[in-house]
């Protein structure tokens, strides 16, 4: 159905998301850091990115701002998935251009529902 890019520095969080998406028609591409995001978007052309906020080197907000300038990311939707769940964090994420914000911890059902809204 859709290609989904998952970017999170936690292998267990990536595993949780990919397990939740097993059995769906979605194809997942995963990265454990934000350094390769531009190349992955260029080569994979995902429709949706699930992007962690707190990552070493470059946080999710910075990553999204970079992606907004990338022609290959045009039309790609970004959802922040983060443990930073204060109201100000969510508002800031949305102001950066995310279409949604999922606060950790979450259930597989919450993740699938969110993805269904955006792809």
Tab-separated table of N, CA, C and O in Angstrom, residues 35-100:
chain	number	residue	atom	x	y	z
A	35	UNK	N	21.402	10.645	9.754
A	35	UNK	CA	22.405	11.008	8.748
A	35	UNK	C	22.052	10.533	7.345
A	35	UNK	O	22.351	11.198	6.376
A	36	UNK	N	21.412	9.387	7.233
A	36	UNK	CA	21.110	8.833	5.914
A	36	UNK	C	19.715	9.126	5.405
A	36	UNK	O	19.286	8.553	4.397
A	37	UNK	N	19.006	10.017	6.062
A	37	UNK	CA	17.609	10.258	5.705
A	37	UNK	C	17.466	10.794	4.281
A	37	UNK	O	16.622	10.317	3.522
A	38	UNK	N	18.272	11.775	3.923
A	38	UNK	CA	18.142	12.367	2.588
A	38	UNK	C	18.347	11.310	1.501
A	38	UNK	O	17.569	11.226	0.554
A	39	UNK	N	19.383	10.502	1.643
A	39	UNK	CA	19.660	9.454	0.653
A	39	UNK	C	18.527	8.437	0.599
A	39	UNK	O	18.134	7.994	-0.485
A	40	UNK	N	17.989	8.071	1.758
A	40	UNK	CA	16.884	7.107	1.796
A	40	UNK	C	15.640	7.662	1.115
A	40	UNK	O	14.956	6.952	0.378
A	41	UNK	N	15.347	8.928	1.349
A	41	UNK	CA	14.176	9.548	0.712
A	41	UNK	C	14.390	9.624	-0.796
A	41	UNK	O	13.475	9.342	-1.578
A	42	UNK	N	15.599	9.971	-1.213
A	42	UNK	CA	15.909	10.044	-2.644
A	42	UNK	C	15.722	8.690	-3.321
A	42	UNK	O	15.147	8.607	-4.399
A	43	UNK	N	16.226	7.628	-2.691
A	43	UNK	CA	16.189	6.312	-3.337
A	43	UNK	C	14.876	5.561	-3.133
A	43	UNK	O	14.442	4.834	-4.016
A	44	UNK	N	14.244	5.736	-1.989
A	44	UNK	CA	13.054	4.944	-1.659
A	44	UNK	C	11.722	5.639	-1.950
A	44	UNK	O	10.711	4.984	-2.112
A	45	UNK	N	11.711	6.967	-1.927
A	45	UNK	CA	10.501	7.768	-2.169
A	45	UNK	C	9.314	7.344	-1.302
A	45	UNK	O	8.249	7.000	-1.783
A	46	UNK	N	9.497	7.372	0.026
A	46	UNK	CA	8.400	6.970	0.920
A	46	UNK	C	7.243	7.980	0.883
A	46	UNK	O	7.445	9.161	0.611
A	47	UNK	N	6.058	7.488	1.169
A	47	UNK	CA	4.888	8.353	1.260
A	47	UNK	C	4.752	8.943	2.659
A	47	UNK	O	4.143	9.988	2.853
A	48	UNK	N	5.324	8.233	3.656
A	48	UNK	CA	5.199	8.641	5.053
A	48	UNK	C	6.510	8.363	5.774
A	48	UNK	O	7.141	7.332	5.541
A	49	UNK	N	6.891	9.283	6.666
A	49	UNK	CA	8.066	9.069	7.516
A	49	UNK	C	7.626	9.145	8.970
A	49	UNK	O	6.903	10.059	9.365
A	50	UNK	N	8.043	8.168	9.757
A	50	UNK	CA	7.847	8.158	11.203
A	50	UNK	C	9.199	8.541	11.782
A	50	UNK	O	10.166	7.781	11.671
A	51	UNK	N	9.259	9.719	12.376
A	51	UNK	CA	10.534	10.324	12.726
A	51	UNK	C	10.625	10.591	14.219
A	51	UNK	O	9.786	11.292	14.778
A	52	UNK	N	11.637	10.009	14.862
A	52	UNK	CA	11.900	10.268	16.276
A	52	UNK	C	12.387	11.704	16.422
A	52	UNK	O	13.005	12.258	15.509
A	53	UNK	N	12.116	12.321	17.551
A	53	UNK	CA	12.577	13.689	17.797
A	53	UNK	C	13.976	13.689	18.399
A	53	UNK	O	14.859	14.389	17.927
A	54	UNK	N	14.182	12.894	19.438
A	54	UNK	CA	15.454	12.911	20.164
A	54	UNK	C	16.397	11.871	19.555
A	54	UNK	O	16.231	10.669	19.762
A	55	UNK	N	17.375	12.390	18.796
A	55	UNK	CA	18.379	11.532	18.177
A	55	UNK	C	19.722	12.238	18.253
A	55	UNK	O	19.777	13.470	18.261
A	56	UNK	N	20.815	11.467	18.306
A	56	UNK	CA	22.137	12.103	18.313
A	56	UNK	C	22.421	12.735	16.951
A	56	UNK	O	21.801	12.383	15.951
A	57	UNK	N	23.367	13.646	16.927
A	57	UNK	CA	23.824	14.323	15.719
A	57	UNK	C	22.821	15.346	15.202
A	57	UNK	O	23.137	16.500	15.075
A	58	UNK	N	21.602	14.916	14.875
A	58	UNK	CA	20.598	15.825	14.320
A	58	UNK	C	19.229	15.364	14.807
A	58	UNK	O	18.832	14.222	14.574
A	59	UNK	N	18.517	16.243	15.493
A	59	UNK	CA	17.216	15.834	16.029
A	59	UNK	C	16.157	15.801	14.924
A	59	UNK	O	16.392	16.212	13.783
A	60	UNK	N	15.000	15.308	15.290
A	60	UNK	CA	13.919	15.167	14.322
A	60	UNK	C	13.456	16.485	13.726
A	60	UNK	O	13.106	16.553	12.546
A	61	UNK	N	13.433	17.533	14.527
A	61	UNK	CA	13.013	18.842	14.019
A	61	UNK	C	13.969	19.323	12.926
A	61	UNK	O	13.542	19.782	11.866
A	62	UNK	N	15.261	19.218	13.197
A	62	UNK	CA	16.269	19.621	12.207
A	62	UNK	C	16.166	18.762	10.947
A	62	UNK	O	16.273	19.266	9.826
A	63	UNK	N	15.940	17.475	11.151
A	63	UNK	CA	15.817	16.553	10.026
A	63	UNK	C	14.628	16.926	9.157
A	63	UNK	O	14.731	16.972	7.928
A	64	UNK	N	13.499	17.223	9.773
A	64	UNK	CA	12.315	17.600	9.002
A	64	UNK	C	12.555	18.896	8.227
A	64	UNK	O	12.185	19.004	7.054
A	65	UNK	N	13.189	19.867	8.851
A	65	UNK	CA	13.469	21.129	8.148
A	65	UNK	C	14.357	20.881	6.920
A	65	UNK	O	14.171	21.488	5.867
A	66	UNK	N	15.308	19.954	7.048
A	66	UNK	CA	16.162	19.601	5.916
A	66	UNK	C	15.349	18.914	4.823
A	66	UNK	O	15.508	19.208	3.637
A	67	UNK	N	14.471	17.996	5.220
A	67	UNK	CA	13.656	17.272	4.243
A	67	UNK	C	12.719	18.193	3.478
A	67	UNK	O	12.432	17.954	2.303
A	68	UNK	N	12.234	19.232	4.125
A	68	UNK	CA	11.319	20.175	3.476
A	68	UNK	C	11.968	20.835	2.253
A	68	UNK	O	11.278	21.267	1.344
A	69	UNK	N	13.296	20.905	2.232
A	69	UNK	CA	14.029	21.525	1.129
A	69	UNK	C	14.369	20.522	0.029
A	69	UNK	O	14.886	20.904	-1.021
A	70	UNK	N	14.100	19.251	0.260
A	70	UNK	CA	14.493	18.187	-0.660
A	70	UNK	C	13.366	17.905	-1.662
A	70	UNK	O	12.271	17.513	-1.257
A	71	UNK	N	13.615	18.087	-2.955
A	71	UNK	CA	12.557	17.829	-3.943
A	71	UNK	C	11.963	16.417	-3.849
A	71	UNK	O	10.754	16.235	-4.049
A	72	UNK	N	12.774	15.428	-3.539
A	72	UNK	CA	12.288	14.040	-3.447
A	72	UNK	C	11.296	13.848	-2.306
A	72	UNK	O	10.527	12.884	-2.301
A	73	UNK	N	11.296	14.757	-1.339
A	73	UNK	CA	10.391	14.630	-0.187
A	73	UNK	C	9.062	15.353	-0.400
A	73	UNK	O	8.195	15.318	0.460
A	74	UNK	N	8.912	15.985	-1.552
A	74	UNK	CA	7.672	16.696	-1.821
A	74	UNK	C	6.495	15.731	-1.772
A	74	UNK	O	6.507	14.665	-2.381
A	75	UNK	N	5.501	16.077	-0.999
A	75	UNK	CA	4.319	15.230	-0.848
A	75	UNK	C	4.442	14.170	0.241
A	75	UNK	O	3.453	13.545	0.611
A	76	UNK	N	5.652	13.943	0.740
A	76	UNK	CA	5.840	12.973	1.821
A	76	UNK	C	5.329	13.571	3.125
A	76	UNK	O	5.631	14.710	3.451
A	77	UNK	N	4.561	12.796	3.853
A	77	UNK	CA	4.064	13.242	5.149
A	77	UNK	C	5.008	12.759	6.237
A	77	UNK	O	5.578	11.675	6.128
A	78	UNK	N	5.156	13.579	7.280
A	78	UNK	CA	6.033	13.230	8.396
A	78	UNK	C	5.227	13.244	9.686
A	78	UNK	O	4.476	14.178	9.957
A	79	UNK	N	5.401	12.183	10.462
A	79	UNK	CA	4.792	12.062	11.784
A	79	UNK	C	5.930	11.931	12.782
A	79	UNK	O	6.804	11.080	12.619
A	80	UNK	N	5.919	12.779	13.793
A	80	UNK	CA	6.896	12.629	14.865
A	80	UNK	C	6.407	11.550	15.821
A	80	UNK	O	5.231	11.504	16.170
A	81	UNK	N	7.328	10.673	16.225
A	81	UNK	CA	7.060	9.632	17.203
A	81	UNK	C	8.095	9.841	18.305
A	81	UNK	O	9.285	9.633	18.088
A	82	UNK	N	7.641	10.302	19.480
A	82	UNK	CA	8.612	10.717	20.485
A	82	UNK	C	8.103	10.548	21.906
A	82	UNK	O	6.904	10.588	22.156
A	83	UNK	N	9.059	10.422	22.819
A	83	UNK	CA	8.735	10.415	24.243
A	83	UNK	C	8.542	11.844	24.756
A	83	UNK	O	8.053	12.048	25.849
A	84	UNK	N	8.947	12.829	23.956
A	84	UNK	CA	8.731	14.234	24.320
A	84	UNK	C	7.265	14.547	24.029
A	84	UNK	O	6.909	14.829	22.895
A	85	UNK	N	6.444	14.484	25.072
A	85	UNK	CA	5.006	14.580	24.862
A	85	UNK	C	4.327	15.774	25.490
A	85	UNK	O	3.106	15.811	25.561
A	86	UNK	N	5.093	16.752	25.940
A	86	UNK	CA	4.470	17.950	26.499
A	86	UNK	C	3.726	18.692	25.389
A	86	UNK	O	4.057	18.581	24.205
A	87	UNK	N	2.718	19.446	25.778
A	87	UNK	CA	1.921	20.191	24.803
A	87	UNK	C	2.806	21.073	23.924
A	87	UNK	O	2.598	21.183	22.709
A	88	UNK	N	3.819	21.691	24.518
A	88	UNK	CA	4.716	22.558	23.742
A	88	UNK	C	5.525	21.757	22.721
A	88	UNK	O	5.790	22.239	21.621
A	89	UNK	N	5.913	20.520	23.072
A	89	UNK	CA	6.646	19.667	22.142
A	89	UNK	C	5.783	19.329	20.930
A	89	UNK	O	6.236	19.395	19.786
A	90	UNK	N	4.545	18.968	21.195
A	90	UNK	CA	3.626	18.603	20.115
A	90	UNK	C	3.368	19.816	19.219
A	90	UNK	O	3.443	19.723	17.987
A	91	UNK	N	3.096	20.956	19.821
A	91	UNK	CA	2.850	22.170	19.030
A	91	UNK	C	4.068	22.530	18.186
A	91	UNK	O	3.931	22.921	17.028
A	92	UNK	N	5.263	22.438	18.768
A	92	UNK	CA	6.477	22.756	18.036
A	92	UNK	C	6.662	21.795	16.862
A	92	UNK	O	7.016	22.206	15.757
A	93	UNK	N	6.410	20.523	17.097
A	93	UNK	CA	6.518	19.537	16.021
A	93	UNK	C	5.570	19.826	14.874
A	93	UNK	O	5.947	19.737	13.699
A	94	UNK	N	4.367	20.213	15.193
A	94	UNK	CA	3.391	20.535	14.160
A	94	UNK	C	3.798	21.812	13.422
A	94	UNK	O	3.635	21.899	12.211
A	95	UNK	N	4.361	22.763	14.138
A	95	UNK	CA	4.822	24.004	13.496
A	95	UNK	C	5.988	23.750	12.547
A	95	UNK	O	6.199	24.507	11.604
A	96	UNK	N	6.742	22.685	12.796
A	96	UNK	CA	7.858	22.342	11.917
A	96	UNK	C	7.379	21.717	10.614
A	96	UNK	O	8.153	21.570	9.668
A	97	UNK	N	6.097	21.302	10.581
A	97	UNK	CA	5.549	20.747	9.353
A	97	UNK	C	5.080	19.309	9.443
A	97	UNK	O	4.684	18.721	8.427
A	98	UNK	N	5.115	18.722	10.614
A	98	UNK	CA	4.603	17.358	10.769
A	98	UNK	C	3.084	17.353	10.607
A	98	UNK	O	2.415	18.332	10.928
A	99	UNK	N	2.555	16.233	10.115
A	99	UNK	CA	1.105	16.104	9.976
A	99	UNK	C	0.467	15.513	11.229
A	99	UNK	O	-0.747	15.578	11.402
A	100	UNK	N	1.295	14.915	12.088
A	100	UNK	CA	0.778	14.300	13.315
A	100	UNK	C	1.935	14.081	14.279
A	100	UNK	O	3.102	14.235	13.910
